[in-house]
Coordinates of C-alpha atoms (C1' of nucleotides) in Angstrom, one line a residue:
Chain A
M13 CA 23.5 -1.7 9.7
K14 CA 20.6 -4.0 9.3
T15 CA 18.0 -1.8 7.7
N16 CA 16.2 -4.1 5.3
N17 CA 13.3 -6.1 6.6
P18 CA 13.2 -9.9 5.9
T19 CA 9.9 -9.6 4.0
Q20 CA 11.1 -7.8 0.9
Q21 CA 13.3 -9.7 -1.5
A22 CA 16.6 -8.5 -2.7
A23 CA 16.7 -5.7 -5.2
V24 CA 17.5 -7.0 -8.6
T25 CA 16.3 -4.3 -11.0
T26 CA 17.9 -0.9 -11.1
A27 CA 14.6 0.7 -10.2
D28 CA 14.7 -1.4 -7.0
K29 CA 18.2 -0.2 -6.2
V30 CA 17.4 3.4 -6.7
F31 CA 14.2 2.9 -4.7
E32 CA 16.2 1.7 -1.8
Q33 CA 18.7 4.6 -2.1
I34 CA 16.0 7.3 -2.2
Q35 CA 14.2 5.5 0.6
H36 CA 17.2 5.8 2.8
A37 CA 17.7 9.4 1.8
I38 CA 14.1 10.2 2.8
V39 CA 14.2 8.2 6.0
E40 CA 17.4 9.9 7.1
G41 CA 16.1 13.3 6.1
K42 CA 18.7 13.9 3.4
I43 CA 15.7 14.6 1.2
P44 CA 13.8 16.8 3.5
S45 CA 10.3 15.9 4.7
G46 CA 7.7 17.9 2.8
S47 CA 10.0 18.9 -0.1
K48 CA 8.9 18.6 -3.7
I49 CA 10.5 16.0 -5.8
S50 CA 11.7 17.0 -9.2
E51 CA 11.7 14.0 -11.6
P52 CA 14.3 15.3 -14.0
E53 CA 16.6 16.3 -11.2
L54 CA 16.5 13.0 -9.4
A55 CA 16.8 11.1 -12.6
K56 CA 19.9 13.0 -13.4
R57 CA 21.4 12.6 -9.9
Y58 CA 21.0 8.8 -10.0
Q59 CA 21.9 8.5 -13.6
I60 CA 18.8 6.8 -14.7
S61 CA 15.9 7.6 -17.1
R62 CA 12.7 9.2 -15.9
S63 CA 10.7 6.0 -16.5
T64 CA 13.0 4.0 -14.2
L65 CA 12.8 6.8 -11.6
R66 CA 9.0 6.8 -11.8
E67 CA 9.0 3.1 -11.1
A68 CA 11.0 3.8 -8.0
L69 CA 8.7 6.6 -7.0
N70 CA 5.7 4.2 -7.3
R71 CA 7.3 2.0 -4.7
L72 CA 8.1 5.0 -2.4
E73 CA 4.4 5.9 -2.7
K74 CA 3.5 2.4 -1.8
C75 CA 5.2 2.6 1.6
H76 CA 3.7 6.1 2.2
L77 CA 7.0 8.0 2.0
I78 CA 5.9 10.2 -0.9
E79 CA 2.5 11.5 -2.1
R80 CA 1.6 12.1 -5.7
K81 CA -0.9 14.3 -7.4
A82 CA -1.9 13.9 -11.0
N83 CA -0.2 16.4 -13.3
V84 CA 1.4 18.1 -10.4
G85 CA 4.1 15.9 -9.0
S86 CA 5.4 14.2 -5.9
R87 CA 6.2 15.5 -2.4
V88 CA 8.0 13.8 0.4
V89 CA 5.5 13.0 3.1
Q90 CA 5.2 15.8 5.7
C91 CA 6.2 14.7 9.2
S92 CA 3.9 16.0 11.8
I93 CA 3.0 15.3 15.4
E94 CA -0.6 14.3 14.3
G95 CA 0.9 12.0 11.7
L96 CA 3.1 10.4 14.3
L97 CA 0.3 9.8 16.7
E98 CA -2.0 8.4 14.0
L99 CA 0.8 6.0 13.0
Y100 CA 1.0 4.8 16.6
I101 CA -2.7 4.3 16.8
T102 CA -2.5 2.2 13.6
R103 CA 0.4 0.2 15.0
E104 CA -1.5 -0.4 18.2
A105 CA -4.3 -1.9 16.3
L106 CA -2.2 -4.0 13.8
E107 CA 0.6 -5.1 16.1
G108 CA -1.8 -5.9 18.8
M109 CA -3.7 -8.2 16.6
A110 CA -0.5 -9.6 15.2
C111 CA 0.6 -10.4 18.7
R112 CA -2.7 -12.2 19.4
E113 CA -2.3 -14.3 16.3
A114 CA 1.3 -15.0 17.1
A115 CA 0.2 -16.5 20.4
K116 CA -2.0 -18.8 18.3
N117 CA 0.2 -19.5 15.4
M118 CA 3.9 -19.4 16.3
S119 CA 5.7 -22.7 16.4
D120 CA 7.4 -23.8 19.6
E121 CA 10.8 -23.3 17.9
E122 CA 10.0 -19.8 16.9
I123 CA 9.0 -19.0 20.5
L124 CA 12.3 -20.5 21.8
H125 CA 14.2 -18.5 19.3
M126 CA 12.6 -15.3 20.4
Q127 CA 13.2 -16.0 24.0
A128 CA 16.9 -16.6 23.2
M129 CA 16.9 -13.3 21.3
L130 CA 15.6 -11.5 24.3
K131 CA 18.3 -12.9 26.5
V132 CA 20.9 -11.5 24.1
H133 CA 19.2 -8.2 24.3
A134 CA 19.2 -8.4 28.1
Q135 CA 23.0 -8.9 28.1
T136 CA 23.6 -6.1 25.6
Q137 CA 21.3 -3.9 27.6
E138 CA 23.2 -4.6 30.8
L139 CA 26.5 -3.9 29.0
K140 CA 25.5 -0.7 27.3
D141 CA 22.8 0.4 29.7
G142 CA 20.4 0.1 26.9
I143 CA 20.5 3.2 24.9
A144 CA 21.3 3.0 21.2
Y145 CA 21.5 -0.6 20.1
Y146 CA 18.6 -1.7 22.1
Q147 CA 16.1 0.7 20.7
E148 CA 17.3 0.8 17.2
E149 CA 17.9 -2.8 16.5
G150 CA 16.6 -4.8 19.4
D151 CA 13.2 -3.2 19.6
L152 CA 12.6 -3.5 15.9
D153 CA 13.8 -7.0 15.9
F154 CA 11.4 -7.9 18.7
H155 CA 8.4 -6.4 17.0
Y156 CA 9.4 -8.0 13.7
K157 CA 9.6 -11.4 15.2
V158 CA 6.2 -11.0 16.7
I159 CA 4.6 -9.8 13.5
L160 CA 6.2 -12.5 11.4
G161 CA 5.0 -14.9 14.1
S162 CA 1.4 -14.1 13.4
H163 CA 1.8 -16.1 10.1
N164 CA -0.7 -13.7 8.6
K165 CA 0.5 -12.4 5.3
Q166 CA -1.9 -9.5 5.2
L167 CA -0.7 -8.2 8.6
I168 CA 3.0 -8.8 7.7
E169 CA 2.7 -7.0 4.4
L170 CA 0.9 -4.0 6.0
I171 CA 3.2 -3.6 8.9
C172 CA 6.6 -4.8 7.7
G173 CA 6.2 -3.9 4.1
Q174 CA 4.6 -0.5 4.4
L175 CA 4.4 1.1 7.8
Y176 CA 7.9 0.0 8.8
H177 CA 9.7 2.6 6.8
L178 CA 7.5 5.4 8.0
I179 CA 8.2 4.4 11.5
R180 CA 11.9 4.5 10.9
M181 CA 11.5 7.9 9.2
Y182 CA 9.8 9.3 12.3
R183 CA 12.4 7.7 14.6
C184 CA 15.2 9.3 12.6
Q185 CA 13.7 12.7 12.1
F186 CA 12.3 13.2 15.6
G187 CA 15.4 11.8 17.2
M188 CA 13.6 9.2 19.2
N189 CA 16.3 7.3 21.0
S190 CA 14.5 5.4 23.6
P191 CA 14.5 6.9 27.1
R192 CA 12.4 4.0 28.3
A193 CA 14.7 1.1 27.2
S194 CA 14.6 -0.8 30.5
R195 CA 10.8 -0.5 30.9
A196 CA 10.3 -1.6 27.3
F197 CA 12.5 -4.6 27.9
D198 CA 10.3 -5.7 30.8
E199 CA 7.2 -5.3 28.6
H200 CA 8.8 -7.3 25.9
S201 CA 9.5 -10.1 28.4
R202 CA 5.9 -10.2 29.5
I203 CA 4.6 -10.3 26.0
I204 CA 6.8 -13.2 25.1
Q205 CA 5.6 -15.0 28.2
A206 CA 2.0 -14.5 27.2
I207 CA 2.8 -15.8 23.7
A208 CA 4.6 -18.8 25.2
D209 CA 1.5 -19.4 27.4
R210 CA -0.6 -19.3 24.2
D211 CA -2.7 -16.6 25.8
G212 CA -3.6 -14.5 22.8
E213 CA -5.9 -12.2 24.6
L214 CA -3.3 -11.2 27.1
A215 CA -0.6 -11.0 24.5
E216 CA -2.7 -8.5 22.5
M217 CA -3.5 -6.4 25.5
L218 CA 0.2 -6.2 26.6
M219 CA 1.3 -5.3 23.1
R220 CA -1.3 -2.6 22.8
R221 CA -0.3 -1.2 26.2
H222 CA 3.4 -1.4 25.2
I223 CA 2.8 0.7 22.1
A224 CA 0.3 3.0 23.8
A225 CA 3.0 3.7 26.5
S226 CA 5.4 4.6 23.7
R227 CA 2.8 7.0 22.3
K228 CA 2.1 8.6 25.6
N229 CA 5.7 9.0 26.2
I230 CA 6.0 10.9 23.0
E231 CA 2.9 13.0 23.8
N232 CA 4.4 14.0 27.1
K233 CA 7.7 14.8 25.5
I234 CA 6.0 17.1 23.0
A235 CA 4.0 18.7 25.7
E236 CA 7.2 19.3 27.7
E237 CA 8.8 20.9 24.7
I238 CA 5.9 23.2 24.2
T239 CA 5.9 24.3 27.8
H240 CA 9.6 24.8 27.6
K241 CA 9.3 26.9 24.6
Q242 CA 6.6 29.0 26.2
Q243 CA 8.8 29.5 29.3
T244 CA 11.6 30.5 27.0
N245 CA 9.3 33.0 25.3
I246 CA 8.2 34.4 28.6
Q247 CA 11.8 34.8 29.7
L248 CA 12.5 36.6 26.4
I249 CA 9.6 38.9 26.9
K250 CA 10.7 39.6 30.5
S251 CA 14.3 40.4 29.6
Chain B
M99 CA -23.8 1.5 -8.8
K100 CA -21.7 3.3 -6.3
T101 CA -18.4 1.5 -6.4
N102 CA -15.9 4.3 -5.8
N103 CA -15.0 5.2 -2.4
P104 CA -15.0 8.8 -1.3
T105 CA -11.3 8.8 -0.4
Q106 CA -9.8 8.5 -3.8
Q107 CA -10.1 11.5 -6.1
A108 CA -11.6 11.3 -9.6
A109 CA -9.5 9.7 -12.3
V110 CA -8.0 12.3 -14.6
T111 CA -5.1 10.6 -16.3
T112 CA -5.6 7.7 -18.7
A113 CA -3.6 5.4 -16.5
D114 CA -6.2 6.2 -13.8
K115 CA -9.1 5.3 -16.0
V116 CA -7.5 2.0 -17.2
F117 CA -6.7 1.2 -13.6
E118 CA -10.3 1.6 -12.7
Q119 CA -11.4 -0.6 -15.6
I120 CA -9.0 -3.4 -14.8
Q121 CA -9.8 -3.1 -11.1
H122 CA -13.5 -3.7 -11.9
A123 CA -12.6 -6.5 -14.2
I124 CA -10.5 -8.2 -11.5
V125 CA -13.0 -7.6 -8.7
E126 CA -15.9 -9.1 -10.7
G127 CA -13.7 -12.0 -11.8
K128 CA -13.7 -11.1 -15.5
I129 CA -9.9 -11.4 -15.2
P130 CA -9.7 -14.6 -13.2
S131 CA -8.1 -14.8 -9.8
G132 CA -4.7 -16.2 -10.0
S133 CA -4.3 -15.7 -13.7
K134 CA -1.1 -14.3 -15.2
I135 CA -1.2 -10.8 -16.7
S136 CA 0.3 -10.3 -20.1
E137 CA 1.4 -6.7 -20.5
P138 CA 1.4 -6.6 -24.3
E139 CA -2.0 -8.2 -24.4
L140 CA -3.7 -5.9 -21.9
A141 CA -2.0 -2.9 -23.5
K142 CA -3.5 -3.8 -26.8
R143 CA -6.9 -4.5 -25.4
Y144 CA -7.2 -1.1 -23.7
Q145 CA -5.5 0.7 -26.6
I146 CA -2.7 2.1 -24.5
S147 CA 1.1 1.9 -24.5
R148 CA 2.8 -0.5 -22.1
S149 CA 4.2 2.3 -20.0
T150 CA 0.7 3.6 -19.3
L151 CA -0.4 0.1 -18.5
R152 CA 2.5 -0.5 -16.2
E153 CA 1.5 2.7 -14.3
A154 CA -2.0 1.2 -13.9
L155 CA -0.5 -2.1 -12.8
N156 CA 1.4 -0.3 -10.1
R157 CA -1.8 1.0 -8.6
L158 CA -3.4 -2.4 -8.8
E159 CA -0.4 -3.7 -6.9
K160 CA -0.9 -1.0 -4.3
C161 CA -4.4 -2.2 -3.4
H162 CA -3.2 -5.8 -3.3
L163 CA -5.1 -6.9 -6.4
I164 CA -2.1 -8.1 -8.3
E165 CA 1.4 -9.3 -7.3
R166 CA 4.6 -8.7 -9.2
K167 CA 7.9 -10.5 -9.5
A168 CA 10.9 -8.9 -11.0
N169 CA 11.6 -10.1 -14.5
V170 CA 8.8 -12.5 -14.4
G171 CA 5.5 -10.5 -14.4
S172 CA 2.3 -9.9 -12.7
R173 CA -0.5 -12.3 -11.5
V174 CA -3.9 -11.5 -10.2
V175 CA -4.0 -12.2 -6.5
Q176 CA -5.1 -15.8 -5.7
C177 CA -8.3 -15.9 -3.7
S178 CA -8.2 -18.5 -1.0
I179 CA -10.0 -19.2 2.2
E180 CA -6.9 -18.5 4.2
G181 CA -6.6 -15.2 2.5
L182 CA -10.1 -14.3 3.2
L183 CA -9.8 -15.2 6.9
E184 CA -6.6 -13.2 7.1
L185 CA -8.3 -10.3 5.6
Y186 CA -11.0 -10.5 8.2
I187 CA -8.5 -10.6 11.0
T188 CA -6.9 -7.5 9.6
R189 CA -10.2 -5.8 9.3
E190 CA -11.1 -6.7 12.9
A191 CA -8.0 -5.0 14.1
L192 CA -8.2 -1.9 11.9
E193 CA -11.9 -1.2 11.9
G194 CA -12.1 -2.0 15.6
M195 CA -9.6 0.8 16.2
A196 CA -11.2 3.1 13.7
C197 CA -14.5 2.6 15.6
R198 CA -12.8 3.5 18.9
E199 CA -11.3 6.6 17.3
A200 CA -14.6 7.5 15.7
A201 CA -16.3 7.5 19.1
K202 CA -13.6 10.0 20.2
N203 CA -13.3 12.2 17.1
M204 CA -16.6 12.2 15.2
S205 CA -18.5 15.5 15.3
D206 CA -22.1 15.5 16.5
E207 CA -23.3 16.3 13.0
E208 CA -21.5 13.3 11.6
I209 CA -23.1 11.1 14.2
L210 CA -26.6 12.5 13.5
H211 CA -26.0 11.9 9.8
M212 CA -25.0 8.3 10.4
Q213 CA -28.1 7.7 12.6
A214 CA -30.2 9.1 9.8
M215 CA -28.6 6.8 7.3
L216 CA -29.3 3.8 9.5
K217 CA -33.0 4.7 9.6
V218 CA -33.0 4.8 5.8
H219 CA -31.4 1.3 5.8
A220 CA -34.0 0.1 8.3
Q221 CA -36.8 1.1 6.0
T222 CA -35.1 -0.4 3.0
Q223 CA -34.5 -3.5 4.9
E224 CA -38.2 -3.8 5.9
L225 CA -39.2 -3.2 2.3
K226 CA -36.8 -5.7 0.7
D227 CA -36.4 -7.9 3.7
G228 CA -32.7 -6.9 3.6
I229 CA -31.1 -9.1 1.0
A230 CA -29.2 -7.4 -1.7
Y231 CA -29.2 -3.6 -1.2
Y232 CA -28.5 -3.8 2.4
Q233 CA -25.4 -5.9 2.3
E234 CA -23.9 -4.5 -0.8
E235 CA -24.4 -0.8 -0.3
G236 CA -25.7 -0.3 3.1
D237 CA -23.2 -2.4 4.9
L238 CA -20.3 -0.8 3.1
D239 CA -21.7 2.6 3.6
F240 CA -21.9 2.0 7.3
H241 CA -18.4 0.8 7.6
Y242 CA -17.2 3.6 5.5
K243 CA -18.8 6.3 7.6
V244 CA -17.3 4.8 10.7
I245 CA -13.8 4.6 9.3
L246 CA -14.0 8.1 7.9
G247 CA -15.3 9.2 11.3
S248 CA -12.0 8.1 12.9
H249 CA -10.5 11.2 11.3
N250 CA -7.3 9.2 11.2
K251 CA -5.7 9.5 7.7
Q252 CA -3.5 6.5 8.2
L253 CA -6.4 4.2 9.1
I254 CA -8.6 5.7 6.3
E255 CA -5.9 5.2 3.7
L256 CA -5.2 1.6 4.8
I257 CA -8.8 0.4 4.9
C258 CA -10.6 2.5 2.3
G259 CA -7.7 3.0 0.0
Q260 CA -6.2 -0.5 0.0
L261 CA -8.2 -3.2 1.7
Y262 CA -11.5 -2.1 0.4
H263 CA -11.1 -3.4 -3.1
L264 CA -9.9 -6.8 -1.9
I265 CA -12.9 -7.1 0.3
R266 CA -15.1 -6.3 -2.6
M267 CA -13.3 -8.9 -4.7
Y268 CA -13.9 -11.6 -2.2
R269 CA -17.5 -10.6 -1.8
C270 CA -18.0 -10.9 -5.5
Q271 CA -16.1 -14.1 -6.1
F272 CA -17.2 -16.0 -3.1
G273 CA -20.8 -14.8 -3.7
M274 CA -21.2 -13.5 -0.2
N275 CA -24.7 -12.0 -0.2
S276 CA -25.5 -11.5 3.4
P277 CA -27.6 -14.2 5.1
R278 CA -27.2 -12.3 8.3
A279 CA -28.6 -8.9 7.2
S280 CA -31.0 -8.4 10.1
R281 CA -28.5 -9.4 12.8
A282 CA -26.0 -7.2 11.2
F283 CA -28.4 -4.3 11.3
D284 CA -28.9 -4.7 15.0
E285 CA -25.2 -4.8 15.5
H286 CA -24.8 -1.6 13.5
S287 CA -27.4 0.1 15.6
R288 CA -25.6 -0.8 18.8
I289 CA -22.2 0.4 17.4
I290 CA -23.7 3.7 16.5
Q291 CA -25.2 4.0 20.0
A292 CA -21.8 3.4 21.5
I293 CA -20.3 6.0 19.3
A294 CA -23.0 8.5 20.2
D295 CA -22.3 7.7 23.9
R296 CA -18.6 8.5 23.2
D297 CA -17.8 5.1 24.6
G298 CA -14.8 4.2 22.5
E299 CA -13.9 1.0 24.4
L300 CA -17.4 -0.5 23.9
A301 CA -17.6 0.8 20.3
E302 CA -14.3 -1.0 19.4
M303 CA -15.5 -4.2 21.1
L304 CA -18.8 -4.2 19.3
M305 CA -17.2 -3.6 15.9
R306 CA -14.7 -6.4 16.5
R307 CA -17.4 -8.8 17.4
H308 CA -19.4 -7.6 14.4
I309 CA -16.6 -8.5 12.1
A310 CA -15.6 -11.6 13.9
A311 CA -19.2 -12.8 13.6
S312 CA -19.0 -12.3 9.9
R313 CA -15.8 -14.2 9.8
K314 CA -17.2 -17.1 11.8
N315 CA -20.3 -17.1 9.6
I316 CA -18.0 -17.7 6.7
E317 CA -16.0 -20.3 8.4
N318 CA -19.2 -22.3 9.2
K319 CA -20.3 -21.9 5.6
I320 CA -17.0 -23.3 4.3
A321 CA -17.2 -26.1 6.8
E322 CA -20.7 -26.9 5.7
E323 CA -19.7 -26.9 2.0
I324 CA -16.8 -29.3 2.8
T325 CA -19.1 -31.7 4.7
H326 CA -21.6 -31.4 1.8
K327 CA -19.0 -32.2 -0.7
Q328 CA -17.8 -35.2 1.4
Q329 CA -21.3 -36.5 1.6
T330 CA -21.7 -36.1 -2.1
N331 CA -18.4 -37.9 -2.6
I332 CA -19.6 -40.7 -0.4
Q333 CA -22.8 -41.0 -2.3
L334 CA -20.9 -41.1 -5.5
I335 CA -18.7 -43.9 -4.2
K336 CA -21.8 -45.8 -3.0
S337 CA -23.6 -45.5 -6.3
Chain C
dT219 C1' -3.5 48.5 -6.7
dT220 C1' -5.8 44.5 -7.7
dA221 C1' -7.9 41.3 -10.8
dA222 C1' -8.3 38.8 -14.8
dG223 C1' -6.3 37.3 -19.1
dT224 C1' -2.4 35.7 -22.1
dG225 C1' 1.8 33.8 -23.6
dT226 C1' 6.0 31.3 -22.1
dT227 C1' 8.4 27.9 -19.5
dA228 C1' 8.9 23.9 -16.9
dT229 C1' 7.0 19.6 -15.4
dT230 C1' 4.3 15.5 -15.8
dG231 C1' 2.0 11.9 -18.7
dT232 C1' 2.3 8.9 -22.7
dC233 C1' 4.5 6.7 -26.5
dG234 C1' 7.3 3.4 -29.3
dA235 C1' 11.9 1.2 -29.6
dC236 C1' 15.8 -1.3 -27.7
dA237 C1' 18.3 -4.1 -24.1
dA238 C1' 18.2 -7.7 -20.6
dT239 C1' 16.1 -11.6 -18.7
dT240 C1' 13.2 -15.5 -18.4
dT241 C1' 10.8 -19.3 -20.6
dA242 C1' 9.9 -22.8 -24.0
dG243 C1' 11.5 -25.8 -27.2
dT244 C1' 15.0 -28.6 -29.4
dG245 C1' 18.7 -31.6 -29.6
dT246 C1' 22.5 -34.3 -27.6
dC247 C1' 24.5 -37.6 -24.6
dA248 C1' 24.6 -40.9 -20.9
Chain D
dT3 C1' 14.0 -42.6 -21.2
dG4 C1' 15.8 -38.9 -18.5
dA5 C1' 18.9 -35.2 -17.7
dC6 C1' 21.5 -31.5 -19.3
dA7 C1' 23.0 -27.8 -22.6
dC8 C1' 21.9 -24.7 -25.9
dT9 C1' 19.2 -21.9 -29.0
dA10 C1' 15.1 -19.2 -30.1
dA11 C1' 11.0 -16.7 -28.8
dA12 C1' 8.5 -14.1 -25.8
dT13 C1' 8.2 -11.1 -21.9
dT14 C1' 9.9 -7.6 -18.8
dG15 C1' 13.0 -3.6 -17.8
dT16 C1' 14.9 0.7 -19.5
dC17 C1' 15.6 4.5 -22.5
dG18 C1' 14.9 9.0 -25.0
dA19 C1' 11.4 11.8 -27.4
dC20 C1' 7.0 13.9 -27.9
dA21 C1' 2.3 15.5 -26.1
dA22 C1' -0.6 17.4 -22.5
dT23 C1' -1.0 19.8 -18.5
dA24 C1' 0.1 23.1 -14.8
dA25 C1' 3.0 27.0 -13.0
dC26 C1' 4.9 31.4 -13.8
dA27 C1' 5.6 36.1 -15.5
dC28 C1' 3.9 39.7 -17.9
dT29 C1' 0.4 42.7 -19.8
dT30 C1' -4.0 45.0 -19.7
dA31 C1' -8.3 46.7 -17.8
dA32 C1' -11.3 48.1 -14.0

DNA sequence: TTAAGTGTTATTGTCGACAATTTAGTGTCA
DNA sequence: TGACACTAAATTGTCGACAATAACACTTAA
């Protein structure tokens, strides 16, 4: 599984390695969202000193996976619907702009490479009818390439270095395996086309719509679940 | 001087205090941009242990003021024109969206409060002809209020918690004391109007133009300086 | 019964020392 | 002279112990 993003260099120090381990544990929910983190306990579990663990915790805080209060301690960030929607709003802003910049700054080779990638995705999608692989790897790959294509270090660092892990966390914990793979694929195609045409304005608009569509899709899903629960409750009351 | 932003809580631990001190030193250029940071030296200067200093360094890294390499050390971030322009691009994306969300989510009281604030700025501007105070405090205050008005924790954290200090650093080191105070004031007024009208789309557009205008202003200034230098060089050659 | 106060326990913050790695300098050989 | 290897110094990473702070349980008074 390709979980590491190309922006962060390989982990050399033990704090780095433990950071990655805990990161995965949090993303996958093995350390539950919202739970308190005990420094002595985690240090013992990973066989490291508390100083080293704290170094790892600092990096976790940097990518918004945990929150710290002075003299109180750390908690795994609490997943919530509001948090998810806020994250999407932020992505819409940042990735939209990244897409505009990509249309301006990507080299012709990069564009060709991305178009080739999309063709591979198309075939895989046809084969598997686009459920798991596409969303998990293909989608992330696509967004990655666009962001890196912006050639803007600030944007790259913010999205790939920080927000990326939070996004993955929500994907894991809310079980978001794309029900809109084929539509997303079309949207990706059009975005690349706009980038290839060097039409930054259109590229940004399309990317924003693409992400906004995802967000609305989730909002609807949530709304459905609520109505479903209410109906269940009504049935329970009636019975 | 009001340098702390309302988002981050008061410094309680000594690492926090040292963090703030070093932060100011970096922002004001007392620790030069691009210079290497010696842990033993800084620890001695601030009379703390290296562990505590490293804790402070971690926070500095979090707001992009220093960069660390494993087994090599930390450097103060290198100010550059490209970096500044990239920062503006990022601001345009984030603050634009924050402004859109502010139009949606700000309470009527908040809007009234912001309109009142602008009136104060107007008077101060008339008095002092809007040079120092306006740009340094007023402008930041305005942008702050808008960002906080978005009620989006993610956006607030990213802009106010992280990018803010970098912006201040560039402002200090590139000596950016607004030559466009009066124009900026008009732009602020129109943005608030759009927010009051709950017109998120317009509010975002105006904010983006506002920041883009700042960016272009800088680009021109840079271009001027380059031509000026070239002319000076030519004169030197001639003489 | 609730509220405030007090002492105990557990957790976090800070420290100094040691280990691992990088960097600088020196010397050797082609 | 330049390139390479090796040694020594300095810097960073890691550790365990102590100090300061917060959380908890218990007692006492209204």
